[in-house]
Coordinates of C-alpha atoms in Angstrom, one line a residue:
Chain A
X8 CA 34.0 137.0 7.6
X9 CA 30.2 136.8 8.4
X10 CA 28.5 139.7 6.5
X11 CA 25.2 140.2 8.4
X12 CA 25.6 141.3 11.9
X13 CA 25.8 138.7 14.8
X14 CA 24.4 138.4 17.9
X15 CA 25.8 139.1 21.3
X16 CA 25.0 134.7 22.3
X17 CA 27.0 134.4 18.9
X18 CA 30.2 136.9 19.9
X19 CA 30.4 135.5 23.6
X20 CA 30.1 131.9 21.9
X21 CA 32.7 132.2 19.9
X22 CA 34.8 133.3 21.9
X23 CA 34.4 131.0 24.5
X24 CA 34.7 127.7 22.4
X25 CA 37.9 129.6 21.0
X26 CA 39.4 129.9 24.5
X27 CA 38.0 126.4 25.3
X28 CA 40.0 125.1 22.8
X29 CA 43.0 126.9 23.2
X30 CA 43.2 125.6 27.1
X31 CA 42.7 122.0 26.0
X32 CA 45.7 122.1 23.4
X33 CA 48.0 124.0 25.8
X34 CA 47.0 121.7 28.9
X35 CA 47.7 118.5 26.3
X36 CA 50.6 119.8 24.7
X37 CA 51.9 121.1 28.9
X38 CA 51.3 117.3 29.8
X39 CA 53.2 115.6 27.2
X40 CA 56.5 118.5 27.2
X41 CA 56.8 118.9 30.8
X42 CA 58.2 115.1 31.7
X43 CA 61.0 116.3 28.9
X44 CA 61.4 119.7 29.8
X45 CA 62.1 118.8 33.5
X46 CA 64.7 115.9 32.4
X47 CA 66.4 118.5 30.0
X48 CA 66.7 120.6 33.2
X49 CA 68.1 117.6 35.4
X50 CA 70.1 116.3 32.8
X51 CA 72.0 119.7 32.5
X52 CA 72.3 120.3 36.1
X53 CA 74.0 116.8 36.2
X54 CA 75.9 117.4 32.8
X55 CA 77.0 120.5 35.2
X56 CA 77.9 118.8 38.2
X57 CA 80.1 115.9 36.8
X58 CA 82.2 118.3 34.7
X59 CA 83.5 120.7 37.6
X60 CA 84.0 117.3 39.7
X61 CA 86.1 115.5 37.4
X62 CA 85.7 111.8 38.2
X63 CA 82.6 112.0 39.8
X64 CA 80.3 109.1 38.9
X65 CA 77.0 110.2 41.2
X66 CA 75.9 113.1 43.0
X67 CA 73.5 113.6 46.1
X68 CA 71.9 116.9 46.9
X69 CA 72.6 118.5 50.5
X70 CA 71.0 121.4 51.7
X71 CA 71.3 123.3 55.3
X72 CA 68.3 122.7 58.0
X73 CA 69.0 123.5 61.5
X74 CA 72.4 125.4 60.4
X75 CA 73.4 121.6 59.0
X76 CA 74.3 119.6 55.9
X77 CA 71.5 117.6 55.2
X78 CA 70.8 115.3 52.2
X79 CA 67.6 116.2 50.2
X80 CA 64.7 113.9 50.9
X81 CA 62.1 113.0 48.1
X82 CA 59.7 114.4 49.5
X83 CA 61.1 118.0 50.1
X84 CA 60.4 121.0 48.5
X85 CA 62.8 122.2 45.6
X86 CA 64.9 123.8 48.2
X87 CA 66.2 126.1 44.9
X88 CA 69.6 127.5 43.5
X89 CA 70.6 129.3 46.3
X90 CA 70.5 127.2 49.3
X91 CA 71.2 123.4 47.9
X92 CA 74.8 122.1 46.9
X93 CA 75.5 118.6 45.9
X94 CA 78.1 116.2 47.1
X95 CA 79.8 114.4 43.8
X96 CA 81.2 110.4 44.7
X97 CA 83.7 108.7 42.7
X98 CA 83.0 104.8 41.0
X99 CA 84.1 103.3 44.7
X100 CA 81.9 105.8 46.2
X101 CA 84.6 108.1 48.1
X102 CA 83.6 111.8 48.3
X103 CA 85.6 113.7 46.0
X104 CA 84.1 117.3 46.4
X105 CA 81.0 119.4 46.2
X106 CA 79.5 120.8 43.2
X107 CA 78.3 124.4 44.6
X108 CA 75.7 126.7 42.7
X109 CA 75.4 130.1 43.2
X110 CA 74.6 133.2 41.1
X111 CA 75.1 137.1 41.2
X112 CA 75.1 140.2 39.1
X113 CA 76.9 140.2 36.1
X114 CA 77.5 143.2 33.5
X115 CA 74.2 142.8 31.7
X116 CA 71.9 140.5 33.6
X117 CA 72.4 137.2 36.9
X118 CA 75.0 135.6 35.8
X119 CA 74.4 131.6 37.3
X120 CA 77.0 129.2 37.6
X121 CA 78.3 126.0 39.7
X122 CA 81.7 125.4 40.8
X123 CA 83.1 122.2 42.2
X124 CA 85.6 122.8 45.4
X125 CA 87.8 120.1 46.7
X126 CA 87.7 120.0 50.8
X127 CA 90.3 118.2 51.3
X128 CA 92.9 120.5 49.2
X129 CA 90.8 123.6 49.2
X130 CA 90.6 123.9 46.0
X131 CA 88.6 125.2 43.5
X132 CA 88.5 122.1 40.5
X133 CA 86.1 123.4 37.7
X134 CA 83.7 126.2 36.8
X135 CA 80.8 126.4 34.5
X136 CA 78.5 128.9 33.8
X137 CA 75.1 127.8 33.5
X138 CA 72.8 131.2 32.5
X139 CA 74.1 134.7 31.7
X140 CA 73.7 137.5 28.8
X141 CA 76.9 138.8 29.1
X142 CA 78.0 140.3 26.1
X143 CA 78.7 138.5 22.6
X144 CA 81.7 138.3 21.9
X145 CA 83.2 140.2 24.5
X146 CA 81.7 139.0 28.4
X147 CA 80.5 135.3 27.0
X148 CA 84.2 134.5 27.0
X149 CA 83.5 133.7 30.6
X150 CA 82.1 130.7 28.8
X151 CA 83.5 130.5 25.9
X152 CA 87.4 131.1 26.4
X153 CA 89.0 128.0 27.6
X154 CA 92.4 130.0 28.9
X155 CA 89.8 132.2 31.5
X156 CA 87.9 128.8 32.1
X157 CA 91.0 126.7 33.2
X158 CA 91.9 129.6 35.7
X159 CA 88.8 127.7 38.1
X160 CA 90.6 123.9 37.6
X161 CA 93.4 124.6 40.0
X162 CA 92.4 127.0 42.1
X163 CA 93.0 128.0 45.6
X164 CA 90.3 129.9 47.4
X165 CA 92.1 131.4 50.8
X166 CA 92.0 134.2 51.9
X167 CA 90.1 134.7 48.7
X168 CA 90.2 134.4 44.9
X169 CA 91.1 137.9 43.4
X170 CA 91.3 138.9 39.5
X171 CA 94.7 139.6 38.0
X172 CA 95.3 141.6 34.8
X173 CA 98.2 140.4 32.9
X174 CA 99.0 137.0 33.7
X175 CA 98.4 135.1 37.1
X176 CA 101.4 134.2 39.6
X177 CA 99.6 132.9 42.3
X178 CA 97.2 130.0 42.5
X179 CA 94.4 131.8 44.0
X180 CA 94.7 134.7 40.9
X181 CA 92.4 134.5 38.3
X182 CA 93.4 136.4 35.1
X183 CA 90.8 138.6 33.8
X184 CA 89.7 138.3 30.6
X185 CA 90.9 141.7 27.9
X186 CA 88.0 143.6 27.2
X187 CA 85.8 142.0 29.8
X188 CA 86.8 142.9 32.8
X189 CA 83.4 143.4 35.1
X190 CA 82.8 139.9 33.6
X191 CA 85.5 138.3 34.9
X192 CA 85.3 140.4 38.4
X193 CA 81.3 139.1 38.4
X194 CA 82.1 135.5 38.4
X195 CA 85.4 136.1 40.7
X196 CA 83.0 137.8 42.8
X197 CA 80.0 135.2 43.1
X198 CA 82.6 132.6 43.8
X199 CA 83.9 134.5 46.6
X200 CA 80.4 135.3 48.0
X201 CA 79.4 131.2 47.8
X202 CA 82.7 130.6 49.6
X203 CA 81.7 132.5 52.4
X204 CA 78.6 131.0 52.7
X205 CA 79.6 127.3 52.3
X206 CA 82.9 126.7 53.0
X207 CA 83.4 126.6 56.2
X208 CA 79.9 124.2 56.8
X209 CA 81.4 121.8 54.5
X210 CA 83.0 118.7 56.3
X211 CA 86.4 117.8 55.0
X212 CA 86.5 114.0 56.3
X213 CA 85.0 112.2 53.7
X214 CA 81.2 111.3 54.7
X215 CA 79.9 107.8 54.2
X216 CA 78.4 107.3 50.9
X217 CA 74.9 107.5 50.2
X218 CA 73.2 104.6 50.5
X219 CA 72.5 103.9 47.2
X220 CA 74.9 105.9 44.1
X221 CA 72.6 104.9 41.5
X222 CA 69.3 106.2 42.9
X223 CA 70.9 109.7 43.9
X224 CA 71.3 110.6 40.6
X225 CA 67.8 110.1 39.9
X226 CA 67.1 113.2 42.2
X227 CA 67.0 116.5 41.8
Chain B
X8 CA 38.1 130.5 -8.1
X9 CA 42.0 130.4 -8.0
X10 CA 44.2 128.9 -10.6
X11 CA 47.3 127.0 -10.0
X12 CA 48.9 130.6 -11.3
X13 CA 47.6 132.4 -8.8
X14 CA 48.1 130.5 -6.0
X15 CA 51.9 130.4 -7.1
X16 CA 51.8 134.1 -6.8
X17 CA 50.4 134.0 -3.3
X18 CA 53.4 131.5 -2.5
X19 CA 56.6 133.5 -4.2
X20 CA 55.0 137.2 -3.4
X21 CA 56.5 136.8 0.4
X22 CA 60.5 135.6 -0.9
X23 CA 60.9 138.6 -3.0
X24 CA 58.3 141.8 -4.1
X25 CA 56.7 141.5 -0.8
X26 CA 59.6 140.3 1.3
X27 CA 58.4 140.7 5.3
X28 CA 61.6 142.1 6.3
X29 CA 63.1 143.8 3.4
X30 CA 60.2 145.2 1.9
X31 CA 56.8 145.2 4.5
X32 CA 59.2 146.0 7.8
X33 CA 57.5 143.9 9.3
X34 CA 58.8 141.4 12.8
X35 CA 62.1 143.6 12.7
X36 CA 62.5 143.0 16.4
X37 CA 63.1 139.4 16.4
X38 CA 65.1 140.1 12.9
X39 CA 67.4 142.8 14.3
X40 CA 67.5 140.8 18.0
X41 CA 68.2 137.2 17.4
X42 CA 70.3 137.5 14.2
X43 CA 73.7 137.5 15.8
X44 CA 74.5 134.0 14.0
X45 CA 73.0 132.0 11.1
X46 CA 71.7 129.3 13.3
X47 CA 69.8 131.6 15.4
X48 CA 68.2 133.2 12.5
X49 CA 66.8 130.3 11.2
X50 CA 65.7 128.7 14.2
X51 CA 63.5 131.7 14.7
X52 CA 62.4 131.2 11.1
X53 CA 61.4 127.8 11.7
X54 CA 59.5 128.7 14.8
X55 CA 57.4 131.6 12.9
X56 CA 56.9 129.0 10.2
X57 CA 55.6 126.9 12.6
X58 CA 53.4 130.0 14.1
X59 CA 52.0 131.9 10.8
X60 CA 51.4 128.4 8.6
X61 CA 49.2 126.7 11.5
X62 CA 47.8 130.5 12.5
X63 CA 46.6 131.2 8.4
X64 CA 45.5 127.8 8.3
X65 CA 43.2 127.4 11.4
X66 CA 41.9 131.1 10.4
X67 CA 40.9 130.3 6.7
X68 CA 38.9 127.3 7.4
X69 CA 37.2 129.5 10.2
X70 CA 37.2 132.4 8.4
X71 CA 33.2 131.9 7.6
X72 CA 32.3 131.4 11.8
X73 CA 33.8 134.1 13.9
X74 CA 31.9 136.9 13.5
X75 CA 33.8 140.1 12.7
X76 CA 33.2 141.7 15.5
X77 CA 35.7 139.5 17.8
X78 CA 37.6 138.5 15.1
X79 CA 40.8 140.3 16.3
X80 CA 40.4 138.4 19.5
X81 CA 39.8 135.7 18.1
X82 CA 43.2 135.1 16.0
X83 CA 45.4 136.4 18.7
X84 CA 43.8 133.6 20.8
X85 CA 44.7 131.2 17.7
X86 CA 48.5 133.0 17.6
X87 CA 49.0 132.9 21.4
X88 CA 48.3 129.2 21.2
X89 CA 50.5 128.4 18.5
X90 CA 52.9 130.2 19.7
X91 CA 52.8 128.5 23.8
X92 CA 53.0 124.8 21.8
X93 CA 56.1 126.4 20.1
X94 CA 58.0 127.3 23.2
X95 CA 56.7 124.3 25.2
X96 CA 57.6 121.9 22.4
X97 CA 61.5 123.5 21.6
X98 CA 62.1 123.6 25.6
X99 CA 61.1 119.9 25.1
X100 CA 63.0 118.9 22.2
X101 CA 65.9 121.6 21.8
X102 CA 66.9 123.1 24.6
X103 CA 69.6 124.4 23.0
X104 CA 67.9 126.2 20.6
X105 CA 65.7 127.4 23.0
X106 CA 68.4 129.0 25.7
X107 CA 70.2 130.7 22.2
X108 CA 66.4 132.3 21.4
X109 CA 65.3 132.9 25.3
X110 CA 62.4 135.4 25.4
X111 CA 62.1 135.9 21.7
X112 CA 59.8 132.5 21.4
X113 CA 57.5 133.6 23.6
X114 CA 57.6 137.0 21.7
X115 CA 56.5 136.2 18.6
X116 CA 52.9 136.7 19.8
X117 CA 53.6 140.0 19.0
X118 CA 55.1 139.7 15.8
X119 CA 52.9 142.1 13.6
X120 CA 53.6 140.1 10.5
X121 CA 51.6 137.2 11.7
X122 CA 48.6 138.7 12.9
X123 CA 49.1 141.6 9.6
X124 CA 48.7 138.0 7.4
X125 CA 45.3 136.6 9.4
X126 CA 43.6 140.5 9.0
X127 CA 45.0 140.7 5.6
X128 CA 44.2 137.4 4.0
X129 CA 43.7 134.4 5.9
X130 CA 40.1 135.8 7.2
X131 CA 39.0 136.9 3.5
X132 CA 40.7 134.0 1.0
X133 CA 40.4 130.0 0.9
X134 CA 42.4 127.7 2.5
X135 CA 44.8 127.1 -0.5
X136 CA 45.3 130.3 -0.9
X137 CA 46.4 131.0 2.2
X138 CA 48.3 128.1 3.3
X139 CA 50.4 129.6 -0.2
X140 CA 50.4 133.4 1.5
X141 CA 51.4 132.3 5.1
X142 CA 54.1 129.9 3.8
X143 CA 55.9 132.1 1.2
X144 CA 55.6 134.7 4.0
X145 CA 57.4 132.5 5.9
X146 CA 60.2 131.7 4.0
X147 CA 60.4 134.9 2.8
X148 CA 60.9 136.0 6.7
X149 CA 63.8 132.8 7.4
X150 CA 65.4 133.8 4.9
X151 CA 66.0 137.4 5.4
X152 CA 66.3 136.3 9.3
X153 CA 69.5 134.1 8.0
X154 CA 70.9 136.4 5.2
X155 CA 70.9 138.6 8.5
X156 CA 72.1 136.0 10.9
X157 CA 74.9 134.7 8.1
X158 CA 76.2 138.5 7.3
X159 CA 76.5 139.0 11.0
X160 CA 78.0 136.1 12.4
X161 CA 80.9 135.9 9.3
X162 CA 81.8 139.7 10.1
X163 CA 81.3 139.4 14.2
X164 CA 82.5 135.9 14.7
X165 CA 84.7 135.1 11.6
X166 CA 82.5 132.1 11.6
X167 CA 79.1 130.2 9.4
X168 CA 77.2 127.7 11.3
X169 CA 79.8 127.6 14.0
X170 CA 82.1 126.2 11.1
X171 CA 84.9 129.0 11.6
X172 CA 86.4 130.7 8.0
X173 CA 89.1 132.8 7.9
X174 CA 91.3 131.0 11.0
X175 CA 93.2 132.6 13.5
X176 CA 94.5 135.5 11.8
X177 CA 91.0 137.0 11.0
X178 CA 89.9 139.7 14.0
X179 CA 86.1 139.1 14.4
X180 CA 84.1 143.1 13.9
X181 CA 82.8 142.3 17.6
X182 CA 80.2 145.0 16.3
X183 CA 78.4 143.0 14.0
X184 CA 77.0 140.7 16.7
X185 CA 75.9 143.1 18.7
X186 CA 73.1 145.3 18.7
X187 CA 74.5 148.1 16.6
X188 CA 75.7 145.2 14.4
X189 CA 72.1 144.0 13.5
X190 CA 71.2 147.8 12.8
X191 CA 74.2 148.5 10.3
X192 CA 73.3 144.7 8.5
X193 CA 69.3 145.3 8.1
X194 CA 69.7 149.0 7.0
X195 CA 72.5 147.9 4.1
X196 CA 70.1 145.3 3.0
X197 CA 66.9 147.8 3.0
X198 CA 69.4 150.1 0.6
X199 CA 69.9 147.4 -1.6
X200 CA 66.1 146.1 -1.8
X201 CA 64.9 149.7 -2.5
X202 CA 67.9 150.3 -4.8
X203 CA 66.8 147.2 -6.6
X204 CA 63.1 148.2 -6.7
X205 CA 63.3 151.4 -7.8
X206 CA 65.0 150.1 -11.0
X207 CA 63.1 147.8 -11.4
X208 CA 60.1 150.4 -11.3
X209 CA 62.4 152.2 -14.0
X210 CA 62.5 149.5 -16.3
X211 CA 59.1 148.9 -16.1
X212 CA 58.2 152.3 -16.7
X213 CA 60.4 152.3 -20.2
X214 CA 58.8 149.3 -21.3
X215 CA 55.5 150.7 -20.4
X216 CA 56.6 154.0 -22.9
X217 CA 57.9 151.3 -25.1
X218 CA 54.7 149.6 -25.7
X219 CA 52.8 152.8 -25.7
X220 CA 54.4 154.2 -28.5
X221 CA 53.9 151.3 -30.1
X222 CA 50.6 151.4 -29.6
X223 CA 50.1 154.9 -31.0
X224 CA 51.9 153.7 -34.2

């Protein structure tokens, strides 16, 4: 520390050249993390989307304008979580489903999560959660237990999924989960909310391909 | 001038006599809130390494230019910056890591233990010696974070590192990796440390009367 006293010129000084400084080394270190941080983000989302469309090999982004299914153009604006789905194609191109996100209140905090859903069998064919705080040990299980997880491979979503406690008989029953039941009725819940809002805007008869698989999933 | 000795001192003070956690209670929130399994514990270890070691350092060689008067401002400036490259930097290279931790990154601007090291010694000792303080500090504070995070996640989750122990007969103490979990662990091992310093204190005193006597005769 500087014994004698110092000057005003000296204090403001200081502290400017220290906040100078500072703003350089975050705006560097900002420039060289954010190319990483936003493939980190895509790569999950993708990671996301082929696991609950098993056997997809590319995906395209759709989003509504004009109350219709539009694909996402470069140029848009992130059209966020809540209003874009994406279309998964197998290796010959074929549709096989849509990977839909959505997100809702769980027990703690939002609970996100995508789903893919099958239009030609109306099914729901795989579920993972993307973002919660649910509880450890007790409401993660929505992630973490593979017997609740496996409910969403197989399941069918009219008139609507409901949550079962001890054991499921019908396909559109999802068994809760012991010990985390507002959990279980969250996700049940978003699921049934995203229906509503997408199903019946989806097309069943498989769309032509986009025009190029391989430069879709460079898009987010 | 400091001997080797001394700056030893400085470097094993923090593991044990003048442990962060266990002994200043100091940075409990991120020890009580991200200590739900070993992992977790250290990687918030590593990331206030990262913090107090480049905070002490930047502040010792500087200690001679900021003038007192802003010198608070001045190393929370130096904290918040290390602290941003720390969040920007595990979002870039362990996202993982960094969805486990969430908010508690960003929080350790507000751990009291780094800025309590920079007012303390960084802005009145050399370099050396406080690149020795800040990182036996820091080890000090990973390793009560993962004697924390180890305790809990073997009770809560039956597991260490993810590597699960006991198999499927062992019913995880859901407790222990929750809040109340964290609670129960720290306040057993704050029984223990003073337990442990106070007979220590003990000893010290009858070897004290020892040597008086022995100085009388």
């Amino acid at each position: 520390m500087v014994q004698r006293e110092a000057g005003p010129a000296r204090m403001m000084s200081t502290l400017g050249i220290a906040g100078f400084c500072s703003g350089l080394a975050l705006v560097s270190v900002y420039m060289i993390t954010q190319p990483r941080i936003a493939r980190n983000r895509m790569e999950a989302l993708e990671a996301a989307i082929f696991r609950v469309l098993p056997g997809a090999r590319s995906r395209e982004a759709l989003t509504l304008r004009h109350g219709e299914l539009t694909p996402v153009e470069a140029g848009d604006a992130d059209p966020g979580a809540e209003s874009a789905i994406y279309a998964g194609y197998d290796e010959a191109g074929k549709r096989i489903g849509f990977a839909i996100p959505a997100e809702g209140p769980g027990f703690q905090d939002t609970i996100k999560l995508i789903y893919g859903y099958d239009p030609e069998r109306r099914r729901i064919v795989g579920l993972r959660v993307l973002e919660s705080r649910e509880t450890p040990g007790l409401g993660d299980k929505i992630i973490k237990d593979q017997d609740f997880v496996s409910n969403f491979s197989d399941l069918r979503v009219t008139p609507e999924v409901v949550v079962v406690r001890r054991g499921r008989t019908n396909d559109n029953e999802v068994d809760a989960i012991s010990g985390a039941t507002i959990s279980s009725n969250a996700v049940v819940k978003i699921i049934n909310q995203a229906n509503a809002r997408w199903l019946e805007r989806l097309p069943t008869a498989a769309a032509p391909p986009p025009a190029s698989p391989g430069a879709a999933t460079e898009r987010d | 001038m400091r001997t080797q000795a001394e700056t030893y001192d400085e470097l094993v003070k923090g593991l044990w006599r003048d442990n962060p956690v266990f002994v200043q209670l100091l940075g409990l929130c991120p020890a009580l809130a991200v200590t739900n399994s070993a992992i977790n514990g250290l990687a918030m270890g590593a990331a206030t390494t990262f913090v107090l070691v480049g905070s002490s350092l930047l502040v010792s060689s500087l200690r001679n230019i900021i003038p007192k008067q802003v010198r608070i401002t001045s190393f929370i400036i130096v904290i918040a910056t290390f602290v941003t490259v720390a969040d920007l930097s595990l979002q870039a290279l362990a996202p993982a890591v960094h969805k486990e931790l969430g908010a508690f990154v960003a929080l350790i601007v507000v751990n009291c233990l780094i800025l309590g090291r920079q007012e303390a010694f960084a802005s009145r000792n050399t370099v050396r010696a406080s690149l020795a303080d800040a990182g036996g500090m820091s080890l000090g504070f990973s390793l009560a974070l993962l004697s924390l995070g180890a305790i809990r996640e073997i009770l809560g989750s039956g597991s260490l590192f993810g590597v699960d122990l006991f198999g499927p007969l062992f019913e995880p103490w859901v407790i222990m990796i929750l809040p109340p979990g964290g609670f129960i662990t720290l306040g057993l091992m704050l029984a223990v440390f003073a337990h442990l310093r106070a007979r220590r204190e003990r000893a010290h005193k009858e070897a004290g009367d020892e040597l008086d006597e022995r100085w009388v005769a």
